[in-house]
PDB file of C-alpha atoms in Angstrom:
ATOM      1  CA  UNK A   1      17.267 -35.455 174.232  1.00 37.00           C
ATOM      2  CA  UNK A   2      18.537 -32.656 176.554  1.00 37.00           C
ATOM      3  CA  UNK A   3      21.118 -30.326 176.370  1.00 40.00           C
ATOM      4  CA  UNK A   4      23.790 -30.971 179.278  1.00 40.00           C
ATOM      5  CA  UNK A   5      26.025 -27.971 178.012  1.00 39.00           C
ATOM      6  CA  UNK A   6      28.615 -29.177 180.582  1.00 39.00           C
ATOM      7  CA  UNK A   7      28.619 -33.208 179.566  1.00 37.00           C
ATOM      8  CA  UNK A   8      28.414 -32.282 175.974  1.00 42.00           C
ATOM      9  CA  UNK A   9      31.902 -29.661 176.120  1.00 41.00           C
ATOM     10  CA  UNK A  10      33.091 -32.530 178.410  1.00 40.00           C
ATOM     11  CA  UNK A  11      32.395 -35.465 175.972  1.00 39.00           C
ATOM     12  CA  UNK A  12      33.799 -33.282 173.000  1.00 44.00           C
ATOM     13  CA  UNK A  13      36.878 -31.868 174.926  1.00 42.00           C
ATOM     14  CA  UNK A  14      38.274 -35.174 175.502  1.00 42.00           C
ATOM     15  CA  UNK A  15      41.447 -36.266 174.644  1.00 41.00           C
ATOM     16  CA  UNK A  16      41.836 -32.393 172.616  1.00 45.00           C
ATOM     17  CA  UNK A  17      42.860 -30.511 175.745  1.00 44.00           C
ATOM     18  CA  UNK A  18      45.735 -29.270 174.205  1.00 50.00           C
ATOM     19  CA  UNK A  19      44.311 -27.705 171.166  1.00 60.00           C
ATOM     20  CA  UNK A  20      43.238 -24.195 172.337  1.00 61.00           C
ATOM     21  CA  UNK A  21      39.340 -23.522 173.055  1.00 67.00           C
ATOM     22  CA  UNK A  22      38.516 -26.790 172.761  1.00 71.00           C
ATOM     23  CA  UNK A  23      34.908 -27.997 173.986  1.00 67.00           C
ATOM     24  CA  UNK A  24      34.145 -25.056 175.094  1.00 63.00           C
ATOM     25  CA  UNK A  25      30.693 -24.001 175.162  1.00 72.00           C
ATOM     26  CA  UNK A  26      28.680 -20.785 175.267  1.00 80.00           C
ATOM     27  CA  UNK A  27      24.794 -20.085 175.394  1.00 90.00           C
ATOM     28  CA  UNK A  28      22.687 -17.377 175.161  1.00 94.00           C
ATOM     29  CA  UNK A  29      18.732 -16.920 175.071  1.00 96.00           C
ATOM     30  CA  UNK A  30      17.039 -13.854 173.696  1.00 97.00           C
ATOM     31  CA  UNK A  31      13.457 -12.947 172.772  1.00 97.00           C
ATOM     32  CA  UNK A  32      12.746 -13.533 169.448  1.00 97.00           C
ATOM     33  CA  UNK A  33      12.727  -9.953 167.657  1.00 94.00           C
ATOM     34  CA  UNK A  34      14.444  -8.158 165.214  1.00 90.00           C
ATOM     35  CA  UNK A  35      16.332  -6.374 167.832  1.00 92.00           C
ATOM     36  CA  UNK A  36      17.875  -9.532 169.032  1.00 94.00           C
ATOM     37  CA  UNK A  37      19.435 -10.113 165.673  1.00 93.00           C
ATOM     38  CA  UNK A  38      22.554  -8.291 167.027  1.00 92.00           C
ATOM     39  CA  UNK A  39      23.162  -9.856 170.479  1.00 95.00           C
ATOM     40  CA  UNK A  40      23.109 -12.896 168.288  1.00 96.00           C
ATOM     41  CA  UNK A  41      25.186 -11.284 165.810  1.00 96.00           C
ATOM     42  CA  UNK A  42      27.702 -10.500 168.565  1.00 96.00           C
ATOM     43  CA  UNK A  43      27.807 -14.324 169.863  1.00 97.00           C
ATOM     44  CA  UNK A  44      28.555 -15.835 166.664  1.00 97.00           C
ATOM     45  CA  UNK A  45      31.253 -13.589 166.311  1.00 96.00           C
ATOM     46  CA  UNK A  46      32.800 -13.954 169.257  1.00 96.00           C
ATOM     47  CA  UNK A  47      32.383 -17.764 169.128  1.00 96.00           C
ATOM     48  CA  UNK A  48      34.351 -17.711 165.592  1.00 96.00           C
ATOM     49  CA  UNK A  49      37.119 -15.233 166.550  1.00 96.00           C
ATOM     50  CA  UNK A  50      37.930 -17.513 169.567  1.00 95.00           C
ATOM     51  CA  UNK A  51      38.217 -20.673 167.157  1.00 95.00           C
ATOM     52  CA  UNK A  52      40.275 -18.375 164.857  1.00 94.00           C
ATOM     53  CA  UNK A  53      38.310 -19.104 162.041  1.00 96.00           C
ATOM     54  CA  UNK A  54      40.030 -16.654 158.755  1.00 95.00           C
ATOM     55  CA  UNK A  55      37.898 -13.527 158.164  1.00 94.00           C
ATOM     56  CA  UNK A  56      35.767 -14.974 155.115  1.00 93.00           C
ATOM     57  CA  UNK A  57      34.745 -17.689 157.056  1.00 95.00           C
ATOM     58  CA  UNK A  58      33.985 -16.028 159.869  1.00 96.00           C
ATOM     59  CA  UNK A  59      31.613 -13.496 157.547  1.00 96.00           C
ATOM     60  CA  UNK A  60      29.621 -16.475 156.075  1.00 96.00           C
ATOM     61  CA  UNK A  61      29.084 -17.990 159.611  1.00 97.00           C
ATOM     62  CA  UNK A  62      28.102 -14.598 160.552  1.00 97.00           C
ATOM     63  CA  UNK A  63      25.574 -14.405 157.009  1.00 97.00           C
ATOM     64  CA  UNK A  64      24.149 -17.552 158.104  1.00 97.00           C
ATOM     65  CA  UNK A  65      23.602 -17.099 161.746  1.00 97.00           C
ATOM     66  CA  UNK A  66      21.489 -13.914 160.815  1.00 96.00           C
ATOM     67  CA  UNK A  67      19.728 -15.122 158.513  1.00 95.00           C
ATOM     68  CA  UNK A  68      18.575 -18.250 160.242  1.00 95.00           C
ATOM     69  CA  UNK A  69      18.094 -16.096 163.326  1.00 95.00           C
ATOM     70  CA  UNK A  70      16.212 -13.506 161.141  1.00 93.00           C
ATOM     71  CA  UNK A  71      13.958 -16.325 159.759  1.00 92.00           C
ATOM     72  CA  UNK A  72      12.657 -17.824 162.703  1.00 94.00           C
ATOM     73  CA  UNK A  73      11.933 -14.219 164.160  1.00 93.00           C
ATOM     74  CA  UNK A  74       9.937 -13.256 160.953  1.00 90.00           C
ATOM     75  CA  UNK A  75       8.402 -16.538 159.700  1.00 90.00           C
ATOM     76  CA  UNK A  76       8.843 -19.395 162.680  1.00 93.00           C
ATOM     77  CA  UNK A  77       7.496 -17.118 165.613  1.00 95.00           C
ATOM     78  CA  UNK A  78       5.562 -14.651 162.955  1.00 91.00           C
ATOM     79  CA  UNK A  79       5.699 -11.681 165.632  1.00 87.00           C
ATOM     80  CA  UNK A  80       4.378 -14.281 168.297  1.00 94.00           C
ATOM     81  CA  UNK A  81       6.068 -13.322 171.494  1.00 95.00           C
ATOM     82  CA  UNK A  82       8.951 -16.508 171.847  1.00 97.00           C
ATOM     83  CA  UNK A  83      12.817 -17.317 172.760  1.00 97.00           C
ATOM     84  CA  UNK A  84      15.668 -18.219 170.766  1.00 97.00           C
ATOM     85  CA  UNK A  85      18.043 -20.059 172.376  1.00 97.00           C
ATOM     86  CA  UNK A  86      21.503 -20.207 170.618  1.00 97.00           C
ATOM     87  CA  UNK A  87      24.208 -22.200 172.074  1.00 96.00           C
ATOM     88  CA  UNK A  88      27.663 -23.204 170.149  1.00 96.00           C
ATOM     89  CA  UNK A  89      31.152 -24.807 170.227  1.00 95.00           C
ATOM     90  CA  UNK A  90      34.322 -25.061 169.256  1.00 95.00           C
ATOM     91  CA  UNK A  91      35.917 -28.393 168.116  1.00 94.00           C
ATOM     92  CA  UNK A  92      39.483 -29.454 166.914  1.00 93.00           C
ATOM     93  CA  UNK A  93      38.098 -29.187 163.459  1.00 94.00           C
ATOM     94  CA  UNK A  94      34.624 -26.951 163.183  1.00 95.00           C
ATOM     95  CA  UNK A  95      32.700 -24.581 164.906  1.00 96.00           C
ATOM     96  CA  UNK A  96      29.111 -25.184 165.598  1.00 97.00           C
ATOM     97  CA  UNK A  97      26.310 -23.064 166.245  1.00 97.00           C
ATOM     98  CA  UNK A  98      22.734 -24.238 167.278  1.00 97.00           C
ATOM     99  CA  UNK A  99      19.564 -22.544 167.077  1.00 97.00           C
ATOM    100  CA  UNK A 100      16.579 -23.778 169.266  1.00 97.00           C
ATOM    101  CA  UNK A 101      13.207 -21.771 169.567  1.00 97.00           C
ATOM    102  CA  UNK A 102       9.421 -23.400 169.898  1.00 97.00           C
ATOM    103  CA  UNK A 103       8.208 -21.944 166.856  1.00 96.00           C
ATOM    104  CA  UNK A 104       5.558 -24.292 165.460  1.00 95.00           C
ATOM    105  CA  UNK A 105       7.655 -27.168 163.851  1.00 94.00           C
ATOM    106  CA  UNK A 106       9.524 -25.737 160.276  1.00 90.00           C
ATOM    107  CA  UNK A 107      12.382 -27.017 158.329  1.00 91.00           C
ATOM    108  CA  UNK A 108      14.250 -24.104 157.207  1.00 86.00           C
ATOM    109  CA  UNK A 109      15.285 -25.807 154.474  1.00 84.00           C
ATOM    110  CA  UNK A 110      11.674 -26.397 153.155  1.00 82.00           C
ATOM    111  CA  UNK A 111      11.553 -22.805 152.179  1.00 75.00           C
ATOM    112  CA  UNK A 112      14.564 -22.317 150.164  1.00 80.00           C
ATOM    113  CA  UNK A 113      14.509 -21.649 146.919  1.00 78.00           C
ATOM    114  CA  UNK A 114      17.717 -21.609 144.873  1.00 81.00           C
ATOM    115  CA  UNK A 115      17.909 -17.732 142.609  1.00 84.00           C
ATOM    116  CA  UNK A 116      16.195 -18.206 139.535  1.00 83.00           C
ATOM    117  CA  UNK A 117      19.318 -16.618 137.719  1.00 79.00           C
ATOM    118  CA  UNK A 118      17.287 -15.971 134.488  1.00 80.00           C
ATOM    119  CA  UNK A 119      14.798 -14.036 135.829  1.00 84.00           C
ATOM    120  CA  UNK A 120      15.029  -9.925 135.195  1.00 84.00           C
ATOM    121  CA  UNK A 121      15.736  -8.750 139.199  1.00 85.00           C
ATOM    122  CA  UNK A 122      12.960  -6.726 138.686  1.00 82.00           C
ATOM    123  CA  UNK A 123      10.682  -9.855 138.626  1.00 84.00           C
ATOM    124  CA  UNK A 124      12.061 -11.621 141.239  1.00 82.00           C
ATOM    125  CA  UNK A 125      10.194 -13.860 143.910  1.00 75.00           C
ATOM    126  CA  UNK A 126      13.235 -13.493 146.470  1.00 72.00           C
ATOM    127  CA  UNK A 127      11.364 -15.396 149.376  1.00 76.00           C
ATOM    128  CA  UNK A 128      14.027 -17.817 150.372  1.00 82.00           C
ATOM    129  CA  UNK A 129      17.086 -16.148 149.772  1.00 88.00           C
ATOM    130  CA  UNK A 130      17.698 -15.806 153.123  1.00 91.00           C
ATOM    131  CA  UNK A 131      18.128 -19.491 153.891  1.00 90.00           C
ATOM    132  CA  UNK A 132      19.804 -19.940 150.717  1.00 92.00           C
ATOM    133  CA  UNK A 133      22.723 -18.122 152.004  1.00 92.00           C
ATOM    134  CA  UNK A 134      22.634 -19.692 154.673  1.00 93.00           C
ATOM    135  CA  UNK A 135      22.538 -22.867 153.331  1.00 92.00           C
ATOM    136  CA  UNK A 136      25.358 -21.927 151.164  1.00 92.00           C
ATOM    137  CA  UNK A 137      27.613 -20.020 153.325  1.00 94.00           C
ATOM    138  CA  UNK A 138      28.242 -23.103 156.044  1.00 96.00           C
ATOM    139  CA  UNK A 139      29.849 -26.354 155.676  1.00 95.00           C
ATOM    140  CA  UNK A 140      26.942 -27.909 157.131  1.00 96.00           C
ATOM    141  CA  UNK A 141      23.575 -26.971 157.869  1.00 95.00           C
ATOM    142  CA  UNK A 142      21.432 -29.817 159.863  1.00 95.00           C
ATOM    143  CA  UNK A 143      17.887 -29.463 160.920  1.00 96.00           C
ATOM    144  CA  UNK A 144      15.671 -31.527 163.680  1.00 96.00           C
ATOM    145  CA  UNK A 145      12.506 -31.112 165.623  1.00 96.00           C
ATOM    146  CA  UNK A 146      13.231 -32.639 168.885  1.00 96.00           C
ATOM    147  CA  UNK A 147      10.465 -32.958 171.260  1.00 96.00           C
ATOM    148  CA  UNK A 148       8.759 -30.211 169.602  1.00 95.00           C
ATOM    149  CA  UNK A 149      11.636 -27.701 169.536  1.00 97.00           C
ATOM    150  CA  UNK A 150      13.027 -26.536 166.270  1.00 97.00           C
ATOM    151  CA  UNK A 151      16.824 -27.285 166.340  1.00 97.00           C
ATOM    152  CA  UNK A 152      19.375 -25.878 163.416  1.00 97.00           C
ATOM    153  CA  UNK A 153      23.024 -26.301 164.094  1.00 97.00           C
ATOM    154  CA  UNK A 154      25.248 -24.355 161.345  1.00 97.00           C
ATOM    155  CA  UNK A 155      28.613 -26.042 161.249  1.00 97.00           C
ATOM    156  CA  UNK A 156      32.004 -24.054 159.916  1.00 97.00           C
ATOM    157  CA  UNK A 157      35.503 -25.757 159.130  1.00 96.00           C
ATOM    158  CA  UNK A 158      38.006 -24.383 161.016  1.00 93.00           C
ATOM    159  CA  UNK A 159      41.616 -24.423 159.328  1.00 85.00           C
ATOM    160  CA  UNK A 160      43.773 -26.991 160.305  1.00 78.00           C
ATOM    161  CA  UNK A 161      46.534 -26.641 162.488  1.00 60.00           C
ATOM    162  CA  UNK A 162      50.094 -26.536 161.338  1.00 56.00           C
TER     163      UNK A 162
ATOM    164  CA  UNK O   1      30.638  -0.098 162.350  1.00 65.00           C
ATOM    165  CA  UNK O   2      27.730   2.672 162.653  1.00 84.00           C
ATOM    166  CA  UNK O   3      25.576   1.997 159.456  1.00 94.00           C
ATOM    167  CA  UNK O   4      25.590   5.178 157.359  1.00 96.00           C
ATOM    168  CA  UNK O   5      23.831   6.327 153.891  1.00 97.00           C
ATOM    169  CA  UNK O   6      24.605   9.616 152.206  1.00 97.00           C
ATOM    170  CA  UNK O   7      22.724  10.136 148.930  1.00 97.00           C
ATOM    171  CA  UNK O   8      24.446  12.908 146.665  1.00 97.00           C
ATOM    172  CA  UNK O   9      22.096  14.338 143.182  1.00 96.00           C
ATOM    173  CA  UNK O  10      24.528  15.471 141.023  1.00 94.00           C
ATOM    174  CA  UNK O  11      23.418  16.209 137.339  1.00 89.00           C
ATOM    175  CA  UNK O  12      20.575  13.278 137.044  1.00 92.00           C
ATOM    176  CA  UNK O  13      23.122  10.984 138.687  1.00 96.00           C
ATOM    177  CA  UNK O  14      22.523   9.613 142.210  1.00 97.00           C
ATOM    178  CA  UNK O  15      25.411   8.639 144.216  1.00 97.00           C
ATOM    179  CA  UNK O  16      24.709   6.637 147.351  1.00 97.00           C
ATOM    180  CA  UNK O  17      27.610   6.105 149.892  1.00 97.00           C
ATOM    181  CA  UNK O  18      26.768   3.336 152.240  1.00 97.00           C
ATOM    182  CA  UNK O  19      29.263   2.402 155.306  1.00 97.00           C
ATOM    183  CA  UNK O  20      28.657  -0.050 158.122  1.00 97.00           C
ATOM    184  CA  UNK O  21      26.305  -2.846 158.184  1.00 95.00           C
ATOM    185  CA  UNK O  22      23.598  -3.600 155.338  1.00 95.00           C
ATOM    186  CA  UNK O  23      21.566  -5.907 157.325  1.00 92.00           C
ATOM    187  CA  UNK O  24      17.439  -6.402 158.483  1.00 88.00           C
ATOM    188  CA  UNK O  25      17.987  -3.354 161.283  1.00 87.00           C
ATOM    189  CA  UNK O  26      19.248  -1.519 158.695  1.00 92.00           C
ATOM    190  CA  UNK O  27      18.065  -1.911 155.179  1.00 92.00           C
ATOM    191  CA  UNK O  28      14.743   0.454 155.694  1.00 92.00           C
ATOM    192  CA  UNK O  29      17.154   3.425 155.457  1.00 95.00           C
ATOM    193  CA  UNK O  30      18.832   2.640 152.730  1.00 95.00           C
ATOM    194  CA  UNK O  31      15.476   1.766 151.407  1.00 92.00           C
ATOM    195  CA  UNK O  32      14.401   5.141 151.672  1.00 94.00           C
ATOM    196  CA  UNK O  33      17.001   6.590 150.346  1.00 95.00           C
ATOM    197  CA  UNK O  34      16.978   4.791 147.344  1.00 93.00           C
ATOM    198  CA  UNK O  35      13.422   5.915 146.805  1.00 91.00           C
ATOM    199  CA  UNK O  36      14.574   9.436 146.729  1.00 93.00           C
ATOM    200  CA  UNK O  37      17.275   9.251 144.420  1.00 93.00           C
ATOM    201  CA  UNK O  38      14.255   7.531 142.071  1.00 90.00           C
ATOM    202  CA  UNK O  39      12.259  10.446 143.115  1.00 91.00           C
ATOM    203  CA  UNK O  40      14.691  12.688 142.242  1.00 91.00           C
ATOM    204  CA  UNK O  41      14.764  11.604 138.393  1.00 89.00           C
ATOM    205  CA  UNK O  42      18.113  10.011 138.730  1.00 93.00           C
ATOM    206  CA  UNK O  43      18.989   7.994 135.324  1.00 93.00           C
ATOM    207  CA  UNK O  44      22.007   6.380 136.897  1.00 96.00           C
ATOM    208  CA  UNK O  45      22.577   5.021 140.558  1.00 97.00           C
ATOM    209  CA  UNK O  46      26.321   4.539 141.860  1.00 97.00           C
ATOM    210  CA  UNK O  47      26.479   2.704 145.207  1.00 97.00           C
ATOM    211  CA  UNK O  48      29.715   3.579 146.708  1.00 98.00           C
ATOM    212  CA  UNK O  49      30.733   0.030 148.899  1.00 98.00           C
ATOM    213  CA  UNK O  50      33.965   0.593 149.939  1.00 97.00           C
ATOM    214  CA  UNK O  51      33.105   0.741 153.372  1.00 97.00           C
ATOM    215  CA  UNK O  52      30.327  -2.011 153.267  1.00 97.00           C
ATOM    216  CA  UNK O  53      31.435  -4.442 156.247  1.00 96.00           C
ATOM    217  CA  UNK O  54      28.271  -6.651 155.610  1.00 96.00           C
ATOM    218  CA  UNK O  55      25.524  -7.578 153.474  1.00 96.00           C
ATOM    219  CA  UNK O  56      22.894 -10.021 154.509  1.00 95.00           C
ATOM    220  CA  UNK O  57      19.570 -10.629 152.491  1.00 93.00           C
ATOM    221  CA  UNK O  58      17.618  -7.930 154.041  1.00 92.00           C
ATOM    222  CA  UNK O  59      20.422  -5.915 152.077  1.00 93.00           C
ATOM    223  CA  UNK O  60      19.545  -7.907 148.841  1.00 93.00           C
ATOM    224  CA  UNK O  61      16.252  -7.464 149.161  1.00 91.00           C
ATOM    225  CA  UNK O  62      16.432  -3.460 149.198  1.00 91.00           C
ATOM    226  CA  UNK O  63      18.745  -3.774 145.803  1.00 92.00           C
ATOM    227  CA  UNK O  64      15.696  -5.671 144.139  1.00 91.00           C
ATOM    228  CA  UNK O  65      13.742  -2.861 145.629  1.00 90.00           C
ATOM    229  CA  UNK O  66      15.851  -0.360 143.583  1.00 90.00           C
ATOM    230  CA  UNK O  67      16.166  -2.119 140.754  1.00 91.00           C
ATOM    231  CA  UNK O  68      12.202  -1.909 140.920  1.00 90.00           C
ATOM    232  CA  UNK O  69      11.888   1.348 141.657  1.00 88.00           C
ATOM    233  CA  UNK O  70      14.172   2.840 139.120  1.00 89.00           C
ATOM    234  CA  UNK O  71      13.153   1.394 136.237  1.00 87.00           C
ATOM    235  CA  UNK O  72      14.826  -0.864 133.777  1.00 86.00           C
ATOM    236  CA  UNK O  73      16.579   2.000 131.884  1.00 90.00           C
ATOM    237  CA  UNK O  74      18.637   2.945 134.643  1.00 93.00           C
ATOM    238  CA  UNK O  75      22.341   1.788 135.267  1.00 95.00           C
ATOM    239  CA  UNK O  76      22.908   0.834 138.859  1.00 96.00           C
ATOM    240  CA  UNK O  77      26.504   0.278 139.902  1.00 97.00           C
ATOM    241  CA  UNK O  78      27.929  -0.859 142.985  1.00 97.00           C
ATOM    242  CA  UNK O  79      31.411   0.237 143.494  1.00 98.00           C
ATOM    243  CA  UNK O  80      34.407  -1.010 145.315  1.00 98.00           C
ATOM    244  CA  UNK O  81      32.096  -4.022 147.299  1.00 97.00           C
ATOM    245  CA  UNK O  82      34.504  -5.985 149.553  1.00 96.00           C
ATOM    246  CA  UNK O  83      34.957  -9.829 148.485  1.00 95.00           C
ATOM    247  CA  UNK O  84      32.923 -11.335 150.929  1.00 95.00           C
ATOM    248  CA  UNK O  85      29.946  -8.508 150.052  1.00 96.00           C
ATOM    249  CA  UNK O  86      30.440  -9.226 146.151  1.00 96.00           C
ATOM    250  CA  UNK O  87      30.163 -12.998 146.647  1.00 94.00           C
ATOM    251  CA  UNK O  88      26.874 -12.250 148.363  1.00 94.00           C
ATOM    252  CA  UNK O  89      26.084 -10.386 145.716  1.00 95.00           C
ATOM    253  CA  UNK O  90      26.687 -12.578 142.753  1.00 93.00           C
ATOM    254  CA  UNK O  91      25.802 -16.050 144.825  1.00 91.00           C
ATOM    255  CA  UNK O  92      22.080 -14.736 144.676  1.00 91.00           C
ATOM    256  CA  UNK O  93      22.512 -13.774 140.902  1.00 90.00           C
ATOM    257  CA  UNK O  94      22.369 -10.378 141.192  1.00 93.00           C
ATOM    258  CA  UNK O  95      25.352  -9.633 139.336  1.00 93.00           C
ATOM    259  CA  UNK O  96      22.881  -9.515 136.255  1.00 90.00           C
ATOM    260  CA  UNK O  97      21.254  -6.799 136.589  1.00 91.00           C
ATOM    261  CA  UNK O  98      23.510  -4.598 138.511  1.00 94.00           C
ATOM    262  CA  UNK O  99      27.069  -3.952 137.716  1.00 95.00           C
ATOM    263  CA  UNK O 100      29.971  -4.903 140.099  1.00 97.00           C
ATOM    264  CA  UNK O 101      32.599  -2.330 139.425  1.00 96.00           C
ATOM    265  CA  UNK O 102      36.197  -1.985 141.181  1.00 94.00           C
ATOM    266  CA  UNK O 103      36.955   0.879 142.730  1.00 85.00           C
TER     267      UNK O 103
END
């Protein structure tokens, strides 16, 4: 698989040319540390304010970009130097955000572990409650490891037009 | 928004007012100011939210922290949280053992 950013916007923009923003694409790369966290922060945001998503959708899409991002900075690349490449769209009815980095190979997913509600707080294991609210906060959340890369796309409704 | 955490002592109770972004860049301060208030001998931690714009797990994870840290007899409140900020909240169960209050 590659990424063709261009033939990708192209294939998804067809025939929707007249709903605003359409199959349009952005990308971004940045090393993966915690200082990076807020250029990503900033790209998800923009992505979602140009697809008009409503402000609590736009938060959660926000929550889970960070957290994913956070994740593979503190448990894919485990202070290994590495990239994150995030790249993302906006469709006639969602807006997608994809995470790539070469992290050894880890399903997000894998590590998630739903609250244990019953438990005091002050016992807590709270690994995993990052990618829980991810997992939670997006209509979708996919995972693949293509040709070695880690590859997350978050996906996010956007409200239908009138 | 600028993250920013004020801690007030007033008469064993700690007031924290947090504004801006509760996130991994920023949760270490608000750490550390939770351990003072529990330094301080506080029996009852308000956490003024009003002006909260986010709260991601790194944020969480500092609210165990002072839940830990100031022992099971003390209240902990978080005032005036922001929808999306109290869904956070009570999505990871938290709501349990710390109070959402309106402002």
């Amino acid at each position: 698989m590659t990424f063709d950013f261009e033939a990708t916007g192209a294939g998804r923009a067809a025939g929707v040319a007249q709903v605003p923003e359409c199959g349009r694409t952005d990308a971004l790369s940045v090393p993966a540390t915690i200082e990076s966290l807020e250029p990503v922060t900033a790209f998800v945001l923009r992505l979602g304010k140009k697809a008009r998503l409503p402000e609590t959708s736009l938060y959660r899409l926000r929550l889970a970009a960070d957290e994913l991002a956070t994740n593979i900075v503190l448990h894919g690349y485990r202070g290994e130097p590495g990239e994150i490449t995030v790249d993302g769209g906006i469709d006639p009815g969602d807006v997608w955000v994809r995470f790539q980095d070469d992290a050894p190979a880890f399903d997000p997913r894998q590590g998630m572990q739903q609250p244990a509600l019953d438990v005091p707080l002050a016992q807590r294991q709270i690994g995993g409650l990052g990618v829980f609210l991810a997992f939670t906060a997006v209509d979708t959340f996919e995972y693949e490891l293509v040709a070695g890369r880690n590859v997350s796309t978050l996906v996010m409704r956007r409200p239908t037009a009138d | 928004m600028a993250f920013d955490v004020r801690l007030k002592i007033n008469d064993k109770v700690a007031t924290i007012e947090l504004k801006g972004e509760l996130d991994a860049s920023t949760a270490g301060e608000f750490h550390d100011t939770v351990g003072r208030a529990a330094g301080a001998g506080a029996v009852e931690l308000v956490i003024h939210a009003e002006q909260l714009g986010y709260l991601s797990s790194a944020g969480l994870r500092s609210l165990v922290f002072a839940r830990q840290k100031m022992g099971d007899e003390v209240r902990i409140a978080i005032v005036g949280a922001t929808d999306p900020v109290a869904q956070t909240i009570r999505l990871a169960g938290f709501d349990h053992s710390i109070e959402l209050v309106d402002a």
